[in-house]
């Protein structure tokens, strides 16, 4: 089974801090994704990466950056955390090309609170 | 642009009964895939079932089946013989074949199974 591991289940940070959310997958997947989940809005794509050192903006990239130095690891960075970034963050991975029928495999999520 | 609509923010069902969760979608791409995920209160996203736009038969996976009506652009999830453990958020998602990296999610439906 695919295992996607997010470094923290719960995280509390202060406004203005630089925050790192880490994600590691063990199935040699090319694609990795970061989503933000808010009530009533579903999952919204922040960034995705289809290869090492490659990244593409999703729907809501403002205030975030990402890093993919190794194939198995995809990091989400909040450059200067703000209270409106309090949310649930989900990391996912999938095969590429693999076919459009490939599901994305998700981590357990990180509930991030910015005070 | 892709759009996924789940019109039921919350649903209740009696244990052992069947329930249908609605999902409609909008795309101009003739080739696409539809996915359903379950998210228990613990947060992880669990892949349930997949339907391709060219599949002739409705997908089934155990107690889950997908009522796919292509002309109406709907892909409703049917859960038969509901169990208490089915209580969770359910998300419908779509990926267009021409946009292999981009999966779009609906806002979700919270299902509560009553004993």
PDB file of C-alpha atoms in Angstrom:
ATOM      1  CA  UNK A   1       0.000   0.000   0.000  1.00  0.00           C
ATOM      2  CA  UNK A   2       1.046   3.556  -0.695  1.00  0.00           C
ATOM      3  CA  UNK A   3       2.100   5.426   2.389  1.00  0.00           C
ATOM      4  CA  UNK A   4       2.024   9.201   2.473  1.00  0.00           C
ATOM      5  CA  UNK A   5       3.325  10.597   5.738  1.00  0.00           C
ATOM      6  CA  UNK A   6       2.866  14.150   6.943  1.00  0.00           C
ATOM      7  CA  UNK A   7       5.261  15.250   9.644  1.00  0.00           C
ATOM      8  CA  UNK A   8       2.686  16.672  12.063  1.00  0.00           C
ATOM      9  CA  UNK A   9      -0.991  15.988  12.785  1.00  0.00           C
ATOM     10  CA  UNK A  10      -1.418  19.198  14.760  1.00  0.00           C
ATOM     11  CA  UNK A  11       0.672  22.356  14.662  1.00  0.00           C
ATOM     12  CA  UNK A  12       0.312  25.714  16.394  1.00  0.00           C
ATOM     13  CA  UNK A  13       2.363  28.673  15.193  1.00  0.00           C
ATOM     14  CA  UNK A  14       2.366  32.436  15.612  1.00  0.00           C
ATOM     15  CA  UNK A  15       1.649  35.151  13.086  1.00  0.00           C
ATOM     16  CA  UNK A  16       4.725  36.057  11.088  1.00  0.00           C
ATOM     17  CA  UNK A  17       6.554  32.774  11.670  1.00  0.00           C
ATOM     18  CA  UNK A  18       7.983  30.767   8.804  1.00  0.00           C
ATOM     19  CA  UNK A  19       6.239  27.392   8.835  1.00  0.00           C
ATOM     20  CA  UNK A  20       7.339  24.168   7.179  1.00  0.00           C
ATOM     21  CA  UNK A  21       4.965  21.282   6.494  1.00  0.00           C
ATOM     22  CA  UNK A  22       6.699  18.119   5.375  1.00  0.00           C
ATOM     23  CA  UNK A  23       5.351  15.246   3.325  1.00  0.00           C
ATOM     24  CA  UNK A  24       7.041  11.978   2.382  1.00  0.00           C
ATOM     25  CA  UNK A  25       5.734   9.181   0.135  1.00  0.00           C
ATOM     26  CA  UNK A  26       7.214   5.723  -0.216  1.00  0.00           C
ATOM     27  CA  UNK A  27       5.893   4.583  -3.619  1.00  0.00           C
ATOM     28  CA  UNK A  28       8.211   6.398  -6.004  1.00  0.00           C
ATOM     29  CA  UNK A  29       5.354   8.550  -7.291  1.00  0.00           C
ATOM     30  CA  UNK A  30       6.257  11.362  -9.640  1.00  0.00           C
ATOM     31  CA  UNK A  31       3.332  13.621  -8.733  1.00  0.00           C
ATOM     32  CA  UNK A  32       2.905  15.245  -5.356  1.00  0.00           C
ATOM     33  CA  UNK A  33       0.301  17.767  -4.256  1.00  0.00           C
ATOM     34  CA  UNK A  34      -0.533  20.128  -1.425  1.00  0.00           C
ATOM     35  CA  UNK A  35      -4.161  20.973  -0.705  1.00  0.00           C
ATOM     36  CA  UNK A  36      -5.894  23.150   1.788  1.00  0.00           C
ATOM     37  CA  UNK A  37      -9.244  22.022   3.193  1.00  0.00           C
ATOM     38  CA  UNK A  38     -11.761  24.445   4.662  1.00  0.00           C
ATOM     39  CA  UNK A  39     -15.403  23.775   5.645  1.00  0.00           C
ATOM     40  CA  UNK A  40     -17.786  24.297   2.745  1.00  0.00           C
ATOM     41  CA  UNK A  41     -14.965  24.754   0.249  1.00  0.00           C
ATOM     42  CA  UNK A  42     -13.698  21.210  -0.166  1.00  0.00           C
ATOM     43  CA  UNK A  43     -10.060  20.762  -1.123  1.00  0.00           C
ATOM     44  CA  UNK A  44      -8.264  23.515  -2.948  1.00  0.00           C
ATOM     45  CA  UNK A  45      -4.955  22.929  -4.688  1.00  0.00           C
ATOM     46  CA  UNK A  46      -2.087  25.093  -3.482  1.00  0.00           C
ATOM     47  CA  UNK A  47       0.868  23.674  -5.444  1.00  0.00           C
ATOM     48  CA  UNK A  48       1.822  20.475  -7.161  1.00  0.00           C
ATOM     49  CA  UNK A  49       5.044  18.955  -8.442  1.00  0.00           C
ATOM     50  CA  UNK A  50       5.499  16.399 -11.213  1.00  0.00           C
ATOM     51  CA  UNK A  51       9.226  15.914 -10.774  1.00  0.00           C
ATOM     52  CA  UNK A  52      12.160  16.814  -8.584  1.00  0.00           C
ATOM     53  CA  UNK A  53      12.735  20.562  -8.518  1.00  0.00           C
ATOM     54  CA  UNK A  54       9.605  21.102 -10.627  1.00  0.00           C
ATOM     55  CA  UNK A  55       6.550  22.913  -9.279  1.00  0.00           C
ATOM     56  CA  UNK A  56       3.333  24.335 -10.591  1.00  0.00           C
ATOM     57  CA  UNK A  57       0.937  26.759  -8.954  1.00  0.00           C
ATOM     58  CA  UNK A  58      -2.526  25.554  -8.108  1.00  0.00           C
ATOM     59  CA  UNK A  59      -5.581  27.665  -7.408  1.00  0.00           C
ATOM     60  CA  UNK A  60      -4.430  29.393  -4.217  1.00  0.00           C
ATOM     61  CA  UNK A  61      -0.621  29.696  -4.178  1.00  0.00           C
ATOM     62  CA  UNK A  62      -0.465  33.170  -2.598  1.00  0.00           C
ATOM     63  CA  UNK A  63       1.412  33.167   0.683  1.00  0.00           C
ATOM     64  CA  UNK A  64       2.873  29.700   0.092  1.00  0.00           C
ATOM     65  CA  UNK A  65       5.926  28.212  -1.540  1.00  0.00           C
ATOM     66  CA  UNK A  66       7.084  24.628  -2.015  1.00  0.00           C
ATOM     67  CA  UNK A  67      10.292  22.654  -2.261  1.00  0.00           C
ATOM     68  CA  UNK A  68      10.987  19.298  -3.854  1.00  0.00           C
ATOM     69  CA  UNK A  69      14.647  18.426  -3.590  1.00  0.00           C
ATOM     70  CA  UNK A  70      14.073  14.659  -3.540  1.00  0.00           C
ATOM     71  CA  UNK A  71      11.430  12.611  -5.304  1.00  0.00           C
ATOM     72  CA  UNK A  72       9.898  11.263  -2.118  1.00  0.00           C
ATOM     73  CA  UNK A  73       9.643  14.553  -0.246  1.00  0.00           C
ATOM     74  CA  UNK A  74       7.480  17.601  -0.902  1.00  0.00           C
ATOM     75  CA  UNK A  75       7.527  20.527   1.525  1.00  0.00           C
ATOM     76  CA  UNK A  76       5.000  23.328   1.885  1.00  0.00           C
ATOM     77  CA  UNK A  77       6.324  26.604   3.259  1.00  0.00           C
ATOM     78  CA  UNK A  78       4.327  29.443   4.736  1.00  0.00           C
ATOM     79  CA  UNK A  79       6.770  32.309   4.346  1.00  0.00           C
ATOM     80  CA  UNK A  80       5.117  34.550   6.955  1.00  0.00           C
ATOM     81  CA  UNK A  81       2.165  32.827   8.572  1.00  0.00           C
ATOM     82  CA  UNK A  82      -1.092  34.709   8.904  1.00  0.00           C
ATOM     83  CA  UNK A  83      -4.290  33.853  10.769  1.00  0.00           C
ATOM     84  CA  UNK A  84      -6.163  33.256   7.511  1.00  0.00           C
ATOM     85  CA  UNK A  85      -3.850  30.327   6.846  1.00  0.00           C
ATOM     86  CA  UNK A  86      -5.325  28.430   9.772  1.00  0.00           C
ATOM     87  CA  UNK A  87      -6.645  25.318   8.066  1.00  0.00           C
ATOM     88  CA  UNK A  88      -6.285  21.615   7.424  1.00  0.00           C
ATOM     89  CA  UNK A  89      -3.453  20.836   4.990  1.00  0.00           C
ATOM     90  CA  UNK A  90      -3.397  17.614   3.003  1.00  0.00           C
ATOM     91  CA  UNK A  91      -0.537  16.161   1.001  1.00  0.00           C
ATOM     92  CA  UNK A  92      -1.127  13.648  -1.796  1.00  0.00           C
ATOM     93  CA  UNK A  93       0.841  11.697  -4.372  1.00  0.00           C
ATOM     94  CA  UNK A  94       0.048   9.835  -7.583  1.00  0.00           C
ATOM     95  CA  UNK A  95       1.715   8.126 -10.513  1.00  0.00           C
ATOM     96  CA  UNK A  96       2.534  10.022 -13.665  1.00  0.00           C
ATOM     97  CA  UNK A  97       1.763   9.445 -16.413  1.00  0.00           C
ATOM     98  CA  UNK A  98      -0.023   6.400 -14.994  1.00  0.00           C
ATOM     99  CA  UNK A  99      -3.322   7.381 -16.545  1.00  0.00           C
ATOM    100  CA  UNK A 100      -6.047   9.707 -15.435  1.00  0.00           C
ATOM    101  CA  UNK A 101      -7.678   6.831 -13.569  1.00  0.00           C
ATOM    102  CA  UNK A 102      -4.934   6.852 -10.981  1.00  0.00           C
ATOM    103  CA  UNK A 103      -6.280   8.000  -7.616  1.00  0.00           C
ATOM    104  CA  UNK A 104      -4.337  10.389  -5.483  1.00  0.00           C
ATOM    105  CA  UNK A 105      -3.130   8.896  -2.219  1.00  0.00           C
ATOM    106  CA  UNK A 106      -3.369  11.176   0.785  1.00  0.00           C
ATOM    107  CA  UNK A 107      -1.596  11.656   4.061  1.00  0.00           C
ATOM    108  CA  UNK A 108      -3.465  12.026   7.348  1.00  0.00           C
ATOM    109  CA  UNK A 109      -3.444  15.807   7.173  1.00  0.00           C
ATOM    110  CA  UNK A 110      -1.984  18.555   9.340  1.00  0.00           C
ATOM    111  CA  UNK A 111      -4.336  20.791  11.317  1.00  0.00           C
ATOM    112  CA  UNK A 112      -2.467  24.083  11.436  1.00  0.00           C
ATOM    113  CA  UNK A 113      -3.490  26.915  13.758  1.00  0.00           C
ATOM    114  CA  UNK A 114      -1.940  30.354  13.406  1.00  0.00           C
ATOM    115  CA  UNK A 115      -2.367  32.505  16.518  1.00  0.00           C
TER     116      UNK A 115
ATOM    117  CA  UNK B   1     -12.992  25.017 -16.194  1.00  0.00           C
ATOM    118  CA  UNK B   2     -13.871  21.975 -14.194  1.00  0.00           C
ATOM    119  CA  UNK B   3     -16.464  22.288 -11.502  1.00  0.00           C
ATOM    120  CA  UNK B   4     -17.783  19.744  -9.031  1.00  0.00           C
ATOM    121  CA  UNK B   5     -21.012  20.331  -7.132  1.00  0.00           C
ATOM    122  CA  UNK B   6     -22.186  18.436  -4.092  1.00  0.00           C
ATOM    123  CA  UNK B   7     -25.504  19.951  -3.083  1.00  0.00           C
ATOM    124  CA  UNK B   8     -25.993  18.073   0.193  1.00  0.00           C
ATOM    125  CA  UNK B   9     -23.914  19.567   3.009  1.00  0.00           C
ATOM    126  CA  UNK B  10     -25.239  16.906   5.379  1.00  0.00           C
ATOM    127  CA  UNK B  11     -27.160  13.655   5.144  1.00  0.00           C
ATOM    128  CA  UNK B  12     -28.609  11.268   7.682  1.00  0.00           C
ATOM    129  CA  UNK B  13     -29.331   7.586   7.139  1.00  0.00           C
ATOM    130  CA  UNK B  14     -30.558   4.800   9.365  1.00  0.00           C
ATOM    131  CA  UNK B  15     -28.159   1.941   9.939  1.00  0.00           C
ATOM    132  CA  UNK B  16     -28.593  -0.890   7.386  1.00  0.00           C
ATOM    133  CA  UNK B  17     -30.389   1.346   4.900  1.00  0.00           C
ATOM    134  CA  UNK B  18     -29.009   2.564   1.574  1.00  0.00           C
ATOM    135  CA  UNK B  19     -28.075   6.194   0.933  1.00  0.00           C
ATOM    136  CA  UNK B  20     -27.249   8.200  -2.193  1.00  0.00           C
ATOM    137  CA  UNK B  21     -24.799  11.080  -2.143  1.00  0.00           C
ATOM    138  CA  UNK B  22     -25.169  13.456  -5.068  1.00  0.00           C
ATOM    139  CA  UNK B  23     -22.428  14.794  -7.313  1.00  0.00           C
ATOM    140  CA  UNK B  24     -22.710  16.762 -10.531  1.00  0.00           C
ATOM    141  CA  UNK B  25     -19.820  17.982 -12.607  1.00  0.00           C
ATOM    142  CA  UNK B  26     -19.086  20.288 -15.472  1.00  0.00           C
ATOM    143  CA  UNK B  27     -16.418  19.713 -18.112  1.00  0.00           C
ATOM    144  CA  UNK B  28     -15.920  20.222 -21.822  1.00  0.00           C
ATOM    145  CA  UNK B  29     -13.373  17.403 -22.042  1.00  0.00           C
ATOM    146  CA  UNK B  30     -14.963  14.175 -23.360  1.00  0.00           C
ATOM    147  CA  UNK B  31     -12.400  12.092 -21.464  1.00  0.00           C
ATOM    148  CA  UNK B  32     -12.363  12.298 -17.702  1.00  0.00           C
ATOM    149  CA  UNK B  33     -12.388  10.262 -14.530  1.00  0.00           C
ATOM    150  CA  UNK B  34     -14.577  10.586 -11.464  1.00  0.00           C
ATOM    151  CA  UNK B  35     -13.499   9.631  -7.957  1.00  0.00           C
ATOM    152  CA  UNK B  36     -15.114   9.374  -4.534  1.00  0.00           C
ATOM    153  CA  UNK B  37     -13.174   9.715  -1.305  1.00  0.00           C
ATOM    154  CA  UNK B  38     -14.188   9.167   2.322  1.00  0.00           C
ATOM    155  CA  UNK B  39     -12.749  11.293   5.120  1.00  0.00           C
ATOM    156  CA  UNK B  40     -13.438  10.046   8.656  1.00  0.00           C
ATOM    157  CA  UNK B  41     -13.098  12.412  11.602  1.00  0.00           C
ATOM    158  CA  UNK B  42      -9.471  11.329  11.957  1.00  0.00           C
ATOM    159  CA  UNK B  43      -8.696  13.254   8.764  1.00  0.00           C
ATOM    160  CA  UNK B  44      -7.241  10.785   6.283  1.00  0.00           C
ATOM    161  CA  UNK B  45      -8.706  10.721   2.776  1.00  0.00           C
ATOM    162  CA  UNK B  46      -9.621   7.186   1.693  1.00  0.00           C
ATOM    163  CA  UNK B  47     -10.135   6.409  -2.004  1.00  0.00           C
ATOM    164  CA  UNK B  48     -13.408   4.531  -2.506  1.00  0.00           C
ATOM    165  CA  UNK B  49     -14.324   4.168  -6.163  1.00  0.00           C
ATOM    166  CA  UNK B  50     -13.492   5.312  -9.709  1.00  0.00           C
ATOM    167  CA  UNK B  51     -15.596   5.780 -12.853  1.00  0.00           C
ATOM    168  CA  UNK B  52     -14.156   6.581 -16.275  1.00  0.00           C
ATOM    169  CA  UNK B  53     -16.187   8.646 -18.715  1.00  0.00           C
ATOM    170  CA  UNK B  54     -16.055   5.877 -21.323  1.00  0.00           C
ATOM    171  CA  UNK B  55     -16.863   3.040 -18.950  1.00  0.00           C
ATOM    172  CA  UNK B  56     -20.011   1.284 -20.113  1.00  0.00           C
ATOM    173  CA  UNK B  57     -20.995  -0.038 -16.721  1.00  0.00           C
ATOM    174  CA  UNK B  58     -21.402   1.670 -13.398  1.00  0.00           C
ATOM    175  CA  UNK B  59     -18.477   1.062 -11.076  1.00  0.00           C
ATOM    176  CA  UNK B  60     -18.954  -1.044  -7.964  1.00  0.00           C
ATOM    177  CA  UNK B  61     -16.673  -1.742  -5.005  1.00  0.00           C
ATOM    178  CA  UNK B  62     -18.232  -3.828  -2.277  1.00  0.00           C
ATOM    179  CA  UNK B  63     -21.041  -1.787  -0.688  1.00  0.00           C
ATOM    180  CA  UNK B  64     -20.172   1.237  -2.834  1.00  0.00           C
ATOM    181  CA  UNK B  65     -21.558   1.783  -6.294  1.00  0.00           C
ATOM    182  CA  UNK B  66     -21.565   4.750  -8.590  1.00  0.00           C
ATOM    183  CA  UNK B  67     -24.726   5.795 -10.394  1.00  0.00           C
ATOM    184  CA  UNK B  68     -23.156   7.374 -13.472  1.00  0.00           C
ATOM    185  CA  UNK B  69     -25.458   9.358 -15.758  1.00  0.00           C
ATOM    186  CA  UNK B  70     -23.186  10.857 -18.372  1.00  0.00           C
ATOM    187  CA  UNK B  71     -25.791  12.912 -20.217  1.00  0.00           C
ATOM    188  CA  UNK B  72     -26.858  14.541 -16.965  1.00  0.00           C
ATOM    189  CA  UNK B  73     -23.226  14.874 -15.815  1.00  0.00           C
ATOM    190  CA  UNK B  74     -23.927  13.229 -12.521  1.00  0.00           C
ATOM    191  CA  UNK B  75     -21.956  10.627 -10.590  1.00  0.00           C
ATOM    192  CA  UNK B  76     -23.842   9.793  -7.432  1.00  0.00           C
ATOM    193  CA  UNK B  77     -22.360   7.497  -4.809  1.00  0.00           C
ATOM    194  CA  UNK B  78     -24.648   4.802  -3.445  1.00  0.00           C
ATOM    195  CA  UNK B  79     -23.770   3.144  -0.153  1.00  0.00           C
ATOM    196  CA  UNK B  80     -25.787   0.033   0.561  1.00  0.00           C
ATOM    197  CA  UNK B  81     -26.464  -1.422   4.011  1.00  0.00           C
ATOM    198  CA  UNK B  82     -25.061   1.586   5.882  1.00  0.00           C
ATOM    199  CA  UNK B  83     -22.871   0.954   8.896  1.00  0.00           C
ATOM    200  CA  UNK B  84     -22.005   3.236  11.802  1.00  0.00           C
ATOM    201  CA  UNK B  85     -18.437   3.357  10.482  1.00  0.00           C
ATOM    202  CA  UNK B  86     -19.697   4.977   7.288  1.00  0.00           C
ATOM    203  CA  UNK B  87     -20.228   8.232   9.181  1.00  0.00           C
ATOM    204  CA  UNK B  88     -17.730  10.603   7.550  1.00  0.00           C
ATOM    205  CA  UNK B  89     -17.250  13.356   4.996  1.00  0.00           C
ATOM    206  CA  UNK B  90     -17.510  12.209   1.390  1.00  0.00           C
ATOM    207  CA  UNK B  91     -15.874  14.052  -1.480  1.00  0.00           C
ATOM    208  CA  UNK B  92     -16.513  13.747  -5.178  1.00  0.00           C
ATOM    209  CA  UNK B  93     -13.602  14.615  -7.486  1.00  0.00           C
ATOM    210  CA  UNK B  94     -12.872  14.747 -11.195  1.00  0.00           C
ATOM    211  CA  UNK B  95      -9.774  14.683 -13.348  1.00  0.00           C
ATOM    212  CA  UNK B  96      -9.796  15.522 -17.058  1.00  0.00           C
ATOM    213  CA  UNK B  97      -7.580  13.308 -19.226  1.00  0.00           C
ATOM    214  CA  UNK B  98      -6.046  16.334 -20.909  1.00  0.00           C
ATOM    215  CA  UNK B  99      -5.104  17.754 -17.539  1.00  0.00           C
ATOM    216  CA  UNK B 100      -3.608  14.744 -15.871  1.00  0.00           C
ATOM    217  CA  UNK B 101      -2.276  16.544 -12.856  1.00  0.00           C
ATOM    218  CA  UNK B 102      -5.312  18.493 -11.876  1.00  0.00           C
ATOM    219  CA  UNK B 103      -7.990  16.873  -9.716  1.00  0.00           C
ATOM    220  CA  UNK B 104     -10.913  19.018  -8.639  1.00  0.00           C
ATOM    221  CA  UNK B 105     -12.955  18.326  -5.516  1.00  0.00           C
ATOM    222  CA  UNK B 106     -16.480  19.154  -4.461  1.00  0.00           C
ATOM    223  CA  UNK B 107     -17.288  20.785  -1.127  1.00  0.00           C
ATOM    224  CA  UNK B 108     -18.196  17.446   0.421  1.00  0.00           C
ATOM    225  CA  UNK B 109     -21.197  15.831   2.114  1.00  0.00           C
ATOM    226  CA  UNK B 110     -21.180  14.891   5.778  1.00  0.00           C
ATOM    227  CA  UNK B 111     -22.952  11.563   6.235  1.00  0.00           C
ATOM    228  CA  UNK B 112     -24.216  10.528   9.643  1.00  0.00           C
ATOM    229  CA  UNK B 113     -25.424   6.977  10.163  1.00  0.00           C
ATOM    230  CA  UNK B 114     -27.934   6.649  12.984  1.00  0.00           C
ATOM    231  CA  UNK B 115     -28.225   3.446  15.031  1.00  0.00           C
TER     232      UNK B 115
END
